[in-house]
Coordinates of C-alpha atoms in Angstrom, one line a residue:
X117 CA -4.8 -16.1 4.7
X118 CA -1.2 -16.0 2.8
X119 CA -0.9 -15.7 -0.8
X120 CA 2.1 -18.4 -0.5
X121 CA 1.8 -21.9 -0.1
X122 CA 1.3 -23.0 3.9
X123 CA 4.8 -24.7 3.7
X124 CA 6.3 -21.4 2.9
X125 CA 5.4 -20.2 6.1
X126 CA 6.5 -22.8 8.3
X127 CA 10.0 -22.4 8.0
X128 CA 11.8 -19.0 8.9
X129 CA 13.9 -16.3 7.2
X130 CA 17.2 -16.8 5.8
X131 CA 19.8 -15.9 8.7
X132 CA 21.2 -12.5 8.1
X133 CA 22.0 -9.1 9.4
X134 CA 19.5 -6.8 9.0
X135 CA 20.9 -2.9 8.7
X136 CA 18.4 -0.4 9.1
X137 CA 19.1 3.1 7.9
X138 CA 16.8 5.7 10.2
X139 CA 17.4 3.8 12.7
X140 CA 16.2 6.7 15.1
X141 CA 13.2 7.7 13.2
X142 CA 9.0 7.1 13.5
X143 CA 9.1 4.2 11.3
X144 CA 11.2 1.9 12.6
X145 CA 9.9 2.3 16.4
X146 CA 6.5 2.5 15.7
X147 CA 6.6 -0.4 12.8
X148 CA 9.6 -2.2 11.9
X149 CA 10.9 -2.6 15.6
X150 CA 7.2 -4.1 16.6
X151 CA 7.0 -6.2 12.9
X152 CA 10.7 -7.7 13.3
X153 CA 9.3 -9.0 17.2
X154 CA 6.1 -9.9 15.9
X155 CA 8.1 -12.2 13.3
X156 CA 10.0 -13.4 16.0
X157 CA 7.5 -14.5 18.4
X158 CA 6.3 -16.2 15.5
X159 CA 9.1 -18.5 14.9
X160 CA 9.5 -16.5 11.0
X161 CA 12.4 -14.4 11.8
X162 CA 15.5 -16.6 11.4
X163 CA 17.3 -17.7 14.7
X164 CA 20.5 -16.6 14.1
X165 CA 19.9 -12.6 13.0
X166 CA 21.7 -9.3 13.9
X167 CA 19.9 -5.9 13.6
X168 CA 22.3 -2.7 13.0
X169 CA 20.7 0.6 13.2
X170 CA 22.0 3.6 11.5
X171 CA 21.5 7.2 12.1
X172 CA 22.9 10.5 11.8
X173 CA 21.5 11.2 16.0
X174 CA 25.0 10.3 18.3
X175 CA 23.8 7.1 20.3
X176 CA 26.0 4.0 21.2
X177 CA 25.0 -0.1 21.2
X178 CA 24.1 0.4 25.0
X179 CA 22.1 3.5 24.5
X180 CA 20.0 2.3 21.6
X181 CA 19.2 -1.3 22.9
X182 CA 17.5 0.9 25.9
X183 CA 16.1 3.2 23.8
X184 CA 14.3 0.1 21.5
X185 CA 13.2 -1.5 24.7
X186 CA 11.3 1.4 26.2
X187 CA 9.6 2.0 22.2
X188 CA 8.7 -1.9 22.2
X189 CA 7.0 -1.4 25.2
X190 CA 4.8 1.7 23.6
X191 CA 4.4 0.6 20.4
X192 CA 4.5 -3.4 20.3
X193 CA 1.4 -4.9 19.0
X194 CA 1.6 -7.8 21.1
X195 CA 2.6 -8.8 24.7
X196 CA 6.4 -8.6 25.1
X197 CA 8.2 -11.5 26.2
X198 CA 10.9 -10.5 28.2
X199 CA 13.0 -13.5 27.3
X200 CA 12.4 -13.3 23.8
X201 CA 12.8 -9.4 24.0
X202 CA 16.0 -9.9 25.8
X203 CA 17.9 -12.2 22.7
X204 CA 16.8 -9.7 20.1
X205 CA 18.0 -6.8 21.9
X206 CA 21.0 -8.2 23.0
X207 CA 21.8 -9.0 19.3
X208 CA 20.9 -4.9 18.4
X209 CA 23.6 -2.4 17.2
X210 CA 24.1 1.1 16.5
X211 CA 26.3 3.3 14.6
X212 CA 26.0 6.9 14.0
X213 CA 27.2 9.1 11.0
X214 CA 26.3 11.2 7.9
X215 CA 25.3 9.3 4.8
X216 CA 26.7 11.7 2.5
X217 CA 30.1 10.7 4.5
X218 CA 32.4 7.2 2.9
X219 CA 33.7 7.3 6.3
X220 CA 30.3 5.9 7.8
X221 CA 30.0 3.3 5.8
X222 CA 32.9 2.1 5.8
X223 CA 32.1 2.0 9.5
X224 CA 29.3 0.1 9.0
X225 CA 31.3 -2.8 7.2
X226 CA 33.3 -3.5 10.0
X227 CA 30.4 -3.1 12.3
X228 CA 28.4 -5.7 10.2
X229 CA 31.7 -8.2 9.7
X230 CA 32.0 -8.1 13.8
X231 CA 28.4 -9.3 14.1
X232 CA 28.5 -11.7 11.9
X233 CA 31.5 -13.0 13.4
X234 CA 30.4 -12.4 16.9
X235 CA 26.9 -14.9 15.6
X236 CA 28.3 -16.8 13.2
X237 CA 25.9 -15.8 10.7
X238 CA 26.4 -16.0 7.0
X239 CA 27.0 -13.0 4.6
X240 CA 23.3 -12.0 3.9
X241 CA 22.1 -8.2 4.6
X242 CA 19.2 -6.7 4.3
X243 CA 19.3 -3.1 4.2
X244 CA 16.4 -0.9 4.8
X245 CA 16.2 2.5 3.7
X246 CA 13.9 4.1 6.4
X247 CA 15.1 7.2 5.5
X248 CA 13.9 10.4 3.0
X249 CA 13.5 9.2 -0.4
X250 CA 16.5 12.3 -1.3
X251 CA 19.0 9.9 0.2
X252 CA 17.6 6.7 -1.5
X253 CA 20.5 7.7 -4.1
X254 CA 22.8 8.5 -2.3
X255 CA 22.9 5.9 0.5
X256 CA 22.9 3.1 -2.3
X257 CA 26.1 4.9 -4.4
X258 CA 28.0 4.5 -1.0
X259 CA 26.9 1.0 -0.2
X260 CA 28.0 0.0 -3.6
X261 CA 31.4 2.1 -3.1
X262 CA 32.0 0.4 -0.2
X263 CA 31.5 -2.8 -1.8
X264 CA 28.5 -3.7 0.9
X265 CA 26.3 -4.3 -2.0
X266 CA 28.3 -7.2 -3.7
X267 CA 26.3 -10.6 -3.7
X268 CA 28.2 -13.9 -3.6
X269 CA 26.6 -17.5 -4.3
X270 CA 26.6 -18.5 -1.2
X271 CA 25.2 -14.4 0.5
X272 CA 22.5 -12.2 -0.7
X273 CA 22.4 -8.3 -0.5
X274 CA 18.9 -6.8 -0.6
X275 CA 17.7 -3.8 -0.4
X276 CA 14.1 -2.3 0.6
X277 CA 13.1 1.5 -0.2
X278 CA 10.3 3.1 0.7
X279 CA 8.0 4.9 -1.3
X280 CA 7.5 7.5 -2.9
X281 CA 9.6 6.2 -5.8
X282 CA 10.3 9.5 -7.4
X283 CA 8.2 12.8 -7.3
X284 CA 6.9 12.1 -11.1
X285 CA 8.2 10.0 -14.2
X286 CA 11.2 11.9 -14.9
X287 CA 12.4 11.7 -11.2
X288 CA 11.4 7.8 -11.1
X289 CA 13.5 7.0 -13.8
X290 CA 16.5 9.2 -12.5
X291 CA 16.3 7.5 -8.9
X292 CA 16.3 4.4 -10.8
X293 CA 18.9 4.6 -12.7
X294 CA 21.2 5.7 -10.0
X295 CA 19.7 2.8 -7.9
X296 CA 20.9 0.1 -10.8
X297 CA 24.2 1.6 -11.1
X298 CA 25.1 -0.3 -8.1
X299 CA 22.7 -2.8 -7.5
X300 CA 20.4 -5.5 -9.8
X301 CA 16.8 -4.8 -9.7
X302 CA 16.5 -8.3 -8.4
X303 CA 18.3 -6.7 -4.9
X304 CA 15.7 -3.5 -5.3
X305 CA 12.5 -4.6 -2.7
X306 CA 10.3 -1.5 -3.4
X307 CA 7.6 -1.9 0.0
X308 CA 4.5 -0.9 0.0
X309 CA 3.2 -1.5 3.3
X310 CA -0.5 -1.9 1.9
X311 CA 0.2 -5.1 0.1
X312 CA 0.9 -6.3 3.3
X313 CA -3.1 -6.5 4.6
X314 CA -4.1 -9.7 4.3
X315 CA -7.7 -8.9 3.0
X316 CA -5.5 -7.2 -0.2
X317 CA -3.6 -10.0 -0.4
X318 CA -6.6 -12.3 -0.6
X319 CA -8.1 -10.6 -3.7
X320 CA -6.1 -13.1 -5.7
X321 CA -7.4 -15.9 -2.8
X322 CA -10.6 -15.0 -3.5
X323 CA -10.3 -14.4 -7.4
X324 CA -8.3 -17.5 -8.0
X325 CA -9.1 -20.3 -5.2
X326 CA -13.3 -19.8 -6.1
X327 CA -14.9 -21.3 -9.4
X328 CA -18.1 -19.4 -9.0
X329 CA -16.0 -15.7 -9.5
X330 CA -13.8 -16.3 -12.0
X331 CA -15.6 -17.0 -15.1
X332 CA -17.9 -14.0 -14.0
X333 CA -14.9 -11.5 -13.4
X334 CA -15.0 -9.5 -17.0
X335 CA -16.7 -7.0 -19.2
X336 CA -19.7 -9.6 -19.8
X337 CA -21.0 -9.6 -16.5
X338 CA -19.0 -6.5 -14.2
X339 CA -20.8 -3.2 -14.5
X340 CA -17.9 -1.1 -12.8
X341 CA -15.5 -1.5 -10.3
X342 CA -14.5 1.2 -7.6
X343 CA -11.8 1.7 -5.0
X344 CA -11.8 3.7 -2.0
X345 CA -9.3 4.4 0.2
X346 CA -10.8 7.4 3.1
X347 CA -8.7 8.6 5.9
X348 CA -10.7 10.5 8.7
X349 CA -7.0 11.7 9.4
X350 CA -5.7 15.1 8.4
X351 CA -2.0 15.5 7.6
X352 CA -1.2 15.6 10.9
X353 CA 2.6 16.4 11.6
X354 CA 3.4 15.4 7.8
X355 CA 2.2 18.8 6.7
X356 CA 6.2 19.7 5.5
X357 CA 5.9 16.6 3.1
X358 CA 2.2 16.4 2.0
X359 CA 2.4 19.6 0.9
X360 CA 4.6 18.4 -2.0
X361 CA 3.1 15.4 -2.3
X362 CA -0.8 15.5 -2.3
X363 CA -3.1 12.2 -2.1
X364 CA -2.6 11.4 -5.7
X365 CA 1.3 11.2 -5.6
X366 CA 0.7 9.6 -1.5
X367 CA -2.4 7.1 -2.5
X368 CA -2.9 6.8 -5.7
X369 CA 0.5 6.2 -8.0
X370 CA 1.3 3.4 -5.3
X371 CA -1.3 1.9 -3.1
X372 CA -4.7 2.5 -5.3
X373 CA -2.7 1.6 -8.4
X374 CA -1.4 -1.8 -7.1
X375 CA -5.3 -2.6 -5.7
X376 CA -6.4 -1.9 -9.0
X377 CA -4.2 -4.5 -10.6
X378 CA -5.0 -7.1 -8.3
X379 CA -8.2 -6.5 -9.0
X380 CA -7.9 -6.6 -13.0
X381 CA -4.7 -8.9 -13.5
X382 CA -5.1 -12.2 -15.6
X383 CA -4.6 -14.9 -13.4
X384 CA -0.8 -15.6 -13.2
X385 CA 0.7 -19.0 -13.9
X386 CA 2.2 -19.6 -10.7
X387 CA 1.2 -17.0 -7.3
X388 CA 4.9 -16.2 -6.9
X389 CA 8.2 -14.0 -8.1
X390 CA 7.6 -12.2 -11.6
X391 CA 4.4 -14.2 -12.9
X392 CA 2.5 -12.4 -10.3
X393 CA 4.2 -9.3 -10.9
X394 CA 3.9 -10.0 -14.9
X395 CA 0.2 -9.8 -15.0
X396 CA -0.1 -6.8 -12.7
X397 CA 2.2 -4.7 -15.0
X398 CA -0.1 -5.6 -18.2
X399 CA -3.4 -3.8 -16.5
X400 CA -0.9 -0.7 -15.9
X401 CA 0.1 -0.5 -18.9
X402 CA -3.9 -1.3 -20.4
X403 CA -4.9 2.0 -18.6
X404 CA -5.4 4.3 -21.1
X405 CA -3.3 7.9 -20.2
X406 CA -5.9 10.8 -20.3
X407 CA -5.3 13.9 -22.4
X408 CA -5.4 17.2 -21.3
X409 CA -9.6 17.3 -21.7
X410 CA -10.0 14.3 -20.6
X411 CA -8.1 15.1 -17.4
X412 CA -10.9 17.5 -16.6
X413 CA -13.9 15.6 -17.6
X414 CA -12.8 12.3 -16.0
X415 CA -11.0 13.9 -12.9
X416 CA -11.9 15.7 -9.4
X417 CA -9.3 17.3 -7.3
X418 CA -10.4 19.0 -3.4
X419 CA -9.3 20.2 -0.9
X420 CA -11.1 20.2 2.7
X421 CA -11.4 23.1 4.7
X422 CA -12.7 23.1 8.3
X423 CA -15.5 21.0 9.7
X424 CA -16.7 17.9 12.5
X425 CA -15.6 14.9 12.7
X426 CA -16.6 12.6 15.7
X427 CA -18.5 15.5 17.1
X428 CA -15.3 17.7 17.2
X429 CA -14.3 20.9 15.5
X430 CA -10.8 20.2 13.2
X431 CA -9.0 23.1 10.9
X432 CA -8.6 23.7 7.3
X433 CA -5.4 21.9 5.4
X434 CA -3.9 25.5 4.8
X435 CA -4.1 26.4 8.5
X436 CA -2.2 22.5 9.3
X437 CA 1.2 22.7 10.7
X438 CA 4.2 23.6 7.9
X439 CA 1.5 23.6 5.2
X440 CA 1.0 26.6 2.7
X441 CA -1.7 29.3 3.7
X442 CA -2.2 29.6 0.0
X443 CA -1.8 25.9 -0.8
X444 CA -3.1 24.4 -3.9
X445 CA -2.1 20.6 -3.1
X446 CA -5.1 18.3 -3.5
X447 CA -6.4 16.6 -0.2
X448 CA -9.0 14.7 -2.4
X449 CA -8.9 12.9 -5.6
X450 CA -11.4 10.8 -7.6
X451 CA -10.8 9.6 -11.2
X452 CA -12.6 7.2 -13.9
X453 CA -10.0 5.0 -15.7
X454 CA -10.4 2.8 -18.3
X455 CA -8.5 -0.4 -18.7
X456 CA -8.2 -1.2 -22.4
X457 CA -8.0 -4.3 -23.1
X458 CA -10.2 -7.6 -24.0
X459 CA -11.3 -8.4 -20.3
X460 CA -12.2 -4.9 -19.0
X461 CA -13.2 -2.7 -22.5
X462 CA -16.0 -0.4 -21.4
X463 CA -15.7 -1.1 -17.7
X464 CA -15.3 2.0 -15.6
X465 CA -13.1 2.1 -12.9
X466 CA -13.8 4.5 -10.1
X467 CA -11.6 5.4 -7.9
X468 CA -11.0 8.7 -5.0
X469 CA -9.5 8.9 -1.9
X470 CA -8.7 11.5 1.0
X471 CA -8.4 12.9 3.9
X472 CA -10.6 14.2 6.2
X473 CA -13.4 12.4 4.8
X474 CA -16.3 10.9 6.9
X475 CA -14.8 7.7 8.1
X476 CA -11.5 5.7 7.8
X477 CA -12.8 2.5 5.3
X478 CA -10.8 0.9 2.4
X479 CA -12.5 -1.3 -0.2
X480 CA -12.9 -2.2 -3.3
X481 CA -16.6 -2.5 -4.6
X482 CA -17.9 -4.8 -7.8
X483 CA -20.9 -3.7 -9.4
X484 CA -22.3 -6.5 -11.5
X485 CA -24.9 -5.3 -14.3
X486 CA -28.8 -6.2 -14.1
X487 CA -30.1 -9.4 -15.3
X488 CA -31.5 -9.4 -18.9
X489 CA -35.2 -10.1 -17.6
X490 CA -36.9 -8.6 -14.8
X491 CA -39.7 -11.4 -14.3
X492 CA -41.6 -10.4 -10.9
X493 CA -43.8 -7.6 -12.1
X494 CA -43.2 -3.5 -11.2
X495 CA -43.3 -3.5 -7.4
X496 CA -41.4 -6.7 -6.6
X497 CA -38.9 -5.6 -9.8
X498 CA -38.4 -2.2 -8.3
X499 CA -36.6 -3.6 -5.6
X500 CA -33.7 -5.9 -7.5
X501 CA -30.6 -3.6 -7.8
X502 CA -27.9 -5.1 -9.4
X503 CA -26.0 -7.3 -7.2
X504 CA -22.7 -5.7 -5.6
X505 CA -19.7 -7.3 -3.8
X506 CA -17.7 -5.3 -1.6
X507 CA -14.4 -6.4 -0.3
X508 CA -13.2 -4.7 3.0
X509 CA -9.8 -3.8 3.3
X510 CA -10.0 -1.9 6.5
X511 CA -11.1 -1.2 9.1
X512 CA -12.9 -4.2 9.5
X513 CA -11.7 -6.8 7.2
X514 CA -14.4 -8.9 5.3
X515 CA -16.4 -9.6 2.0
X516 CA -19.6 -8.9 1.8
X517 CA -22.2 -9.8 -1.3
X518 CA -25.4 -8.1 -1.6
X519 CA -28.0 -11.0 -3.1
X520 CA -32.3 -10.7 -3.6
X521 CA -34.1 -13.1 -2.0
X522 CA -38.2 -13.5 -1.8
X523 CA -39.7 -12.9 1.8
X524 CA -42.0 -15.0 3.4
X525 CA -45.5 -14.5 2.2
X526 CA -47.9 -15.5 -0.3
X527 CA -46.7 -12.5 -1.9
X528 CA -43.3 -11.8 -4.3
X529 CA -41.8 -9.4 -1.9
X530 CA -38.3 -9.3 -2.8
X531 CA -35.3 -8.3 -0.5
X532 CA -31.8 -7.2 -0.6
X533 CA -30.1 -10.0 1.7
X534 CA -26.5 -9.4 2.1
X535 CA -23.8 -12.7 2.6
X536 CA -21.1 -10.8 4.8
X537 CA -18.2 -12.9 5.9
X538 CA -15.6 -10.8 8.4
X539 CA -12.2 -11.9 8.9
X540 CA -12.9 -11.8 12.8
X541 CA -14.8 -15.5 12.3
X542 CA -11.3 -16.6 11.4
X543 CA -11.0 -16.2 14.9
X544 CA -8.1 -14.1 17.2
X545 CA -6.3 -12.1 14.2
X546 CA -2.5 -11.9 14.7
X547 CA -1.4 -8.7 15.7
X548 CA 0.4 -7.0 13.0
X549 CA 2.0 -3.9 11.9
X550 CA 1.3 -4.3 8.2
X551 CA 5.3 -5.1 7.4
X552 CA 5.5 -8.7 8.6
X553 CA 4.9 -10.5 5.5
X554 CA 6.6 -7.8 3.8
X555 CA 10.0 -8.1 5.7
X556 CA 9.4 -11.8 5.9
X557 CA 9.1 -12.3 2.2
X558 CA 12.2 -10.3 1.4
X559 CA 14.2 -12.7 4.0
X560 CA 13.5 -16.0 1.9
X561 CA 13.6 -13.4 -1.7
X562 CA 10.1 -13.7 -2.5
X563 CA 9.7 -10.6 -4.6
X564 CA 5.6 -11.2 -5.2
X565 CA 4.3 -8.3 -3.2
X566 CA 7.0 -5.7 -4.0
X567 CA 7.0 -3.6 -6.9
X568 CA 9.2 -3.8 -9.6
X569 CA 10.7 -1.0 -11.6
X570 CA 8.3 -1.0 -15.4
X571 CA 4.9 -1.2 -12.9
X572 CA 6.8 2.2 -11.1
X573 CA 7.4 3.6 -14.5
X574 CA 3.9 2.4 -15.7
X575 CA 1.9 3.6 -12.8
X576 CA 4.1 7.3 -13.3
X577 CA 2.9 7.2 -17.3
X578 CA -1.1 7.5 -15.7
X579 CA -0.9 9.6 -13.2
X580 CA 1.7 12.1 -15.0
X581 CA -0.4 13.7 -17.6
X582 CA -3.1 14.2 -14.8
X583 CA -0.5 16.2 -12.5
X584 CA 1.0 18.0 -15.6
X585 CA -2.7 19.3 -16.2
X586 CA -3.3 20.6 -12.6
X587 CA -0.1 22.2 -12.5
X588 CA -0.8 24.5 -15.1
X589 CA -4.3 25.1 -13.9
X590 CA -4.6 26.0 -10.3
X591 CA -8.1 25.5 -8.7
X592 CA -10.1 28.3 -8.1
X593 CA -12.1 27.1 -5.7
X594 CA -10.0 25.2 -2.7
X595 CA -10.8 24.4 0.4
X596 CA -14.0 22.7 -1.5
X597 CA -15.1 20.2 0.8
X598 CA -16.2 20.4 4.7
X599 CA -13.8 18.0 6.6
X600 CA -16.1 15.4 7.8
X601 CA -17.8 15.0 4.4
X602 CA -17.4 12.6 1.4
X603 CA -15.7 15.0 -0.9
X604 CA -16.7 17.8 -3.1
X605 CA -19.4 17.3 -4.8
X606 CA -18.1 17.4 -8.5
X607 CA -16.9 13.8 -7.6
X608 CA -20.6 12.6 -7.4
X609 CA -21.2 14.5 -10.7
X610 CA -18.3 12.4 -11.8
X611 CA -19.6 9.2 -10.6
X612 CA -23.4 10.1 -11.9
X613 CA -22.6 10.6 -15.4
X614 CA -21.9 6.9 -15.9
X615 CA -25.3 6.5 -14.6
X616 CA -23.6 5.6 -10.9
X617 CA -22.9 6.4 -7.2
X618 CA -20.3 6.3 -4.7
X619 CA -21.0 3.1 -2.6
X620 CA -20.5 4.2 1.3
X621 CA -19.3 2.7 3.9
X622 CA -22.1 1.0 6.8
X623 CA -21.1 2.1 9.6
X624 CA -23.4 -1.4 11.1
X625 CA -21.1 -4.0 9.8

């Protein structure tokens, strides 16, 4: 399911030249190379298109059209047809250089004007930074130098960045303010590739498009909400960068932060541009920031030290390639927020994620409170637990809701039934990379998904005080958790004292 209207899918991406900065690098071979075919095969990515690739690594038009075709073939989510293989490859380009040199990009404007002459395509460019947030800056001051950045009526310039936006408030709102020195934030396409799964892109399907949930989506009747994003995964060979980063700046300031909204918004006027965006900003900026004591009653940091997972022995974090023997970055976080405002006063909101937990699951958990009366008598009344709807974001997509329903007897014997829908009754799911709708949207400008700069600045504003307070107090006690476990165990104390508990994943679904 789309969160656009069907029409707005039939019809493809604006022609345009589509320069990709990194060119070389893991992301665009293992997702943008495989999302741009993927949009291709399905007739989304415009006819007439060029793709330029730019990277410091000395390679030639020849060398990296052979060099895409044999990643395609690793990494391509879907069968490659060699015909349709051989037009996009033939209209692939390279250029090399260093992006703190004018010379390169002035390169890259003739290189983009001879494609655009050699397909007749109009003056749109997309530009993707693919590259280390320290040259998001940079590269965008010598765009704008050489004048690559300059929109006319009739050809848009866009640019997509990934995250992180900035290392903490401050640096946010120094990257953008160099960013808008050259460009309009309507050019800025912040991605975040995890608005691009289609079960988090259906909260507002499922919110919005069904009578029965709405009117039942606030204080009055919601008992908590929680959000849990697990990885199974260490840092793998991103031990150089985690170690600066930590889950909470690499989960939850983005991703978590942008579920959470979803889940809390008001329900926009139109599903589209800055209505949708609108209404996500208010919850961010409802979310009350914590003060120093708050920060440690209402928060859990951990780290995981060695344990089993799938039967097999893996390391500590602090023995994990270019990481820190003494390291004190978290590996785990869990947090209660509070949204303050008239739909969500006095609803918790739980959230933790991590690595090297007990399984890879995402989703985002409703816990509705009890009914005023139980009516059934002790035994049968014993068994009613407050109903629960849990929406699966990964690894198997789906919504399940957890009702009570009598058995069949002359007795009231009541049982939990539970109304699971998965995504795989849809039928064959497209093979996707995640970025599809992402790239596609910022072809025909649709901004919906993407974040814009005050929900940056207002996600920064919560998680800021929290990182301020665990920089001045190291933990005493990391590694704290087993890899292969849940967590420390502080974060069910955390949980508990609002009279609640983590809801785990079922491994049966």
């Amino acid at each position: 399911m789309s969160t656009k209207p069907l029409t707005g899918h039939e019809c493809p991406g604006d022609p345009c030249t589509i320069v990709i900065f990194g060119a070389s690098g893991d992301l665009t071979k293992r997702k943008l190379l495989p999302a741009l075919y993927n949009l291709k095969a399905l007739k989304l990515l415009p006819e007439n298109f060029a793709v330029v690739g730019v990277a410091v690594s000395d390679s030639n038009d020849e060398l990296f059209r052979s060099q895409i075709t044999s990643d395609i073939q690793q990494f391509a989510t879907r069968p490659v047809d060699q015909a349709e293989w051989a037009d996009f490859s033939s209209r692939s380009y390279y250029i090399s250089g260093d992006f703190n040199n004018p010379d390169t990009f002035q390169h890259l404007g003739a290189k983009i004007a001879e494609v655009q002459k050699t397909w007749n395509l109009p003056g749109n460019v997309l530009f993707y930074l693919a590259i280390s947030p320290s040259f998001f800056g940079k590269v965008v001051e010598q765009l704008g130098n050489a004048g690559l950045t300059d929109e006319k009526p009739e050809a848009w310039r866009r640019i997509i960045i990934e995250k992180p936006f900035g290392h903490d408030l401050q640096s946010a709102r120094d990257l953008n303010a160099d960013l808008t020195k050259h460009v309009a934030e309507s050019q800025i396409y912040r991605i975040d590739h995890y608005l691009g799964k289609e079960t988090v892109q259906n909260i507002m399907v499922f919110r919005f498009g069904n009578s029965v949930f709405e009117p039942i989506w606030n204080r009055r009747y919601i008992d908590y909400v929680q959000i849990t994003v697990a990885e199974e995964l260490g840092v793998e060979l991103r031990g150089g960068y985690y170690d600066h980063s930590g889950v909470t700046r690499d989960m939850v300031q983005n991703h978590i932060l942008s579920v959470l909204s979803l889940v809390a918004m008001e329900p926009p006027t139109s599903i589209s541009g800055d209505s949708v965006r609108n209404e996500k900003v208010k919850v961010l900026e409802a979310i009350r920031p914590m003060e120093p004591e708050e920060v440690l009653a209402n928060t859990v940091r951990g780290q995981y030290g060695a344990g089993i997972i799938g039967g097999k022995n893996v390391p500590a974090y602090r023995t994990e390639p270019d990481v820190n023997p003494q390291s004190n970055t978290e590996t785990f976080v869990a947090m209660k927020l509070e949204v303050d405002n008239w739909r969500w006063a006095d609803v918790p909101f739980f959230i933790r994620s991590g690595k090297r937990l007990a399984t890879r699951t995402t989703q985002i958990v409703i816990g509705f409170k009890r009914t005023p009366l139980l009516l059934f008598g002790k035994g049968a009344d014993e068994n009613i637990m407050p109903n629960r709807l849990v929406i699966h974001v990964q690894p198997d997509e789906g919504i399940t809701m957890d009702i009570h329903a009598k058995r069949p007897g002359p007795g009231v014997s009541i049982a939990n039934v539970p109304l699971d829908f998965s995504y795989k009754e849809f039928g064959e799911s497209t093979a996707a990379t995640g970025y599809e709708t992402l790239l596609y949207d910022c072809m025909i400008g649709d901004m919906t998904l993407f974040h814009r700069y005050d929900s940056v600045d207002a996600s920064w504003r919560i998680v800021n005080p929290i990182l301020d307070v665990w920089q001045a107090l190291h933990p005493r006690d990391f590694p704290n958790y087993a890899a292969g476990t849940w967590g420390p165990d502080a974060s069910d104390r955390l949980i508990e004292k609002s009279g609640h508990s983590w809801h785990q994943y079922k491994l049966d679904r």
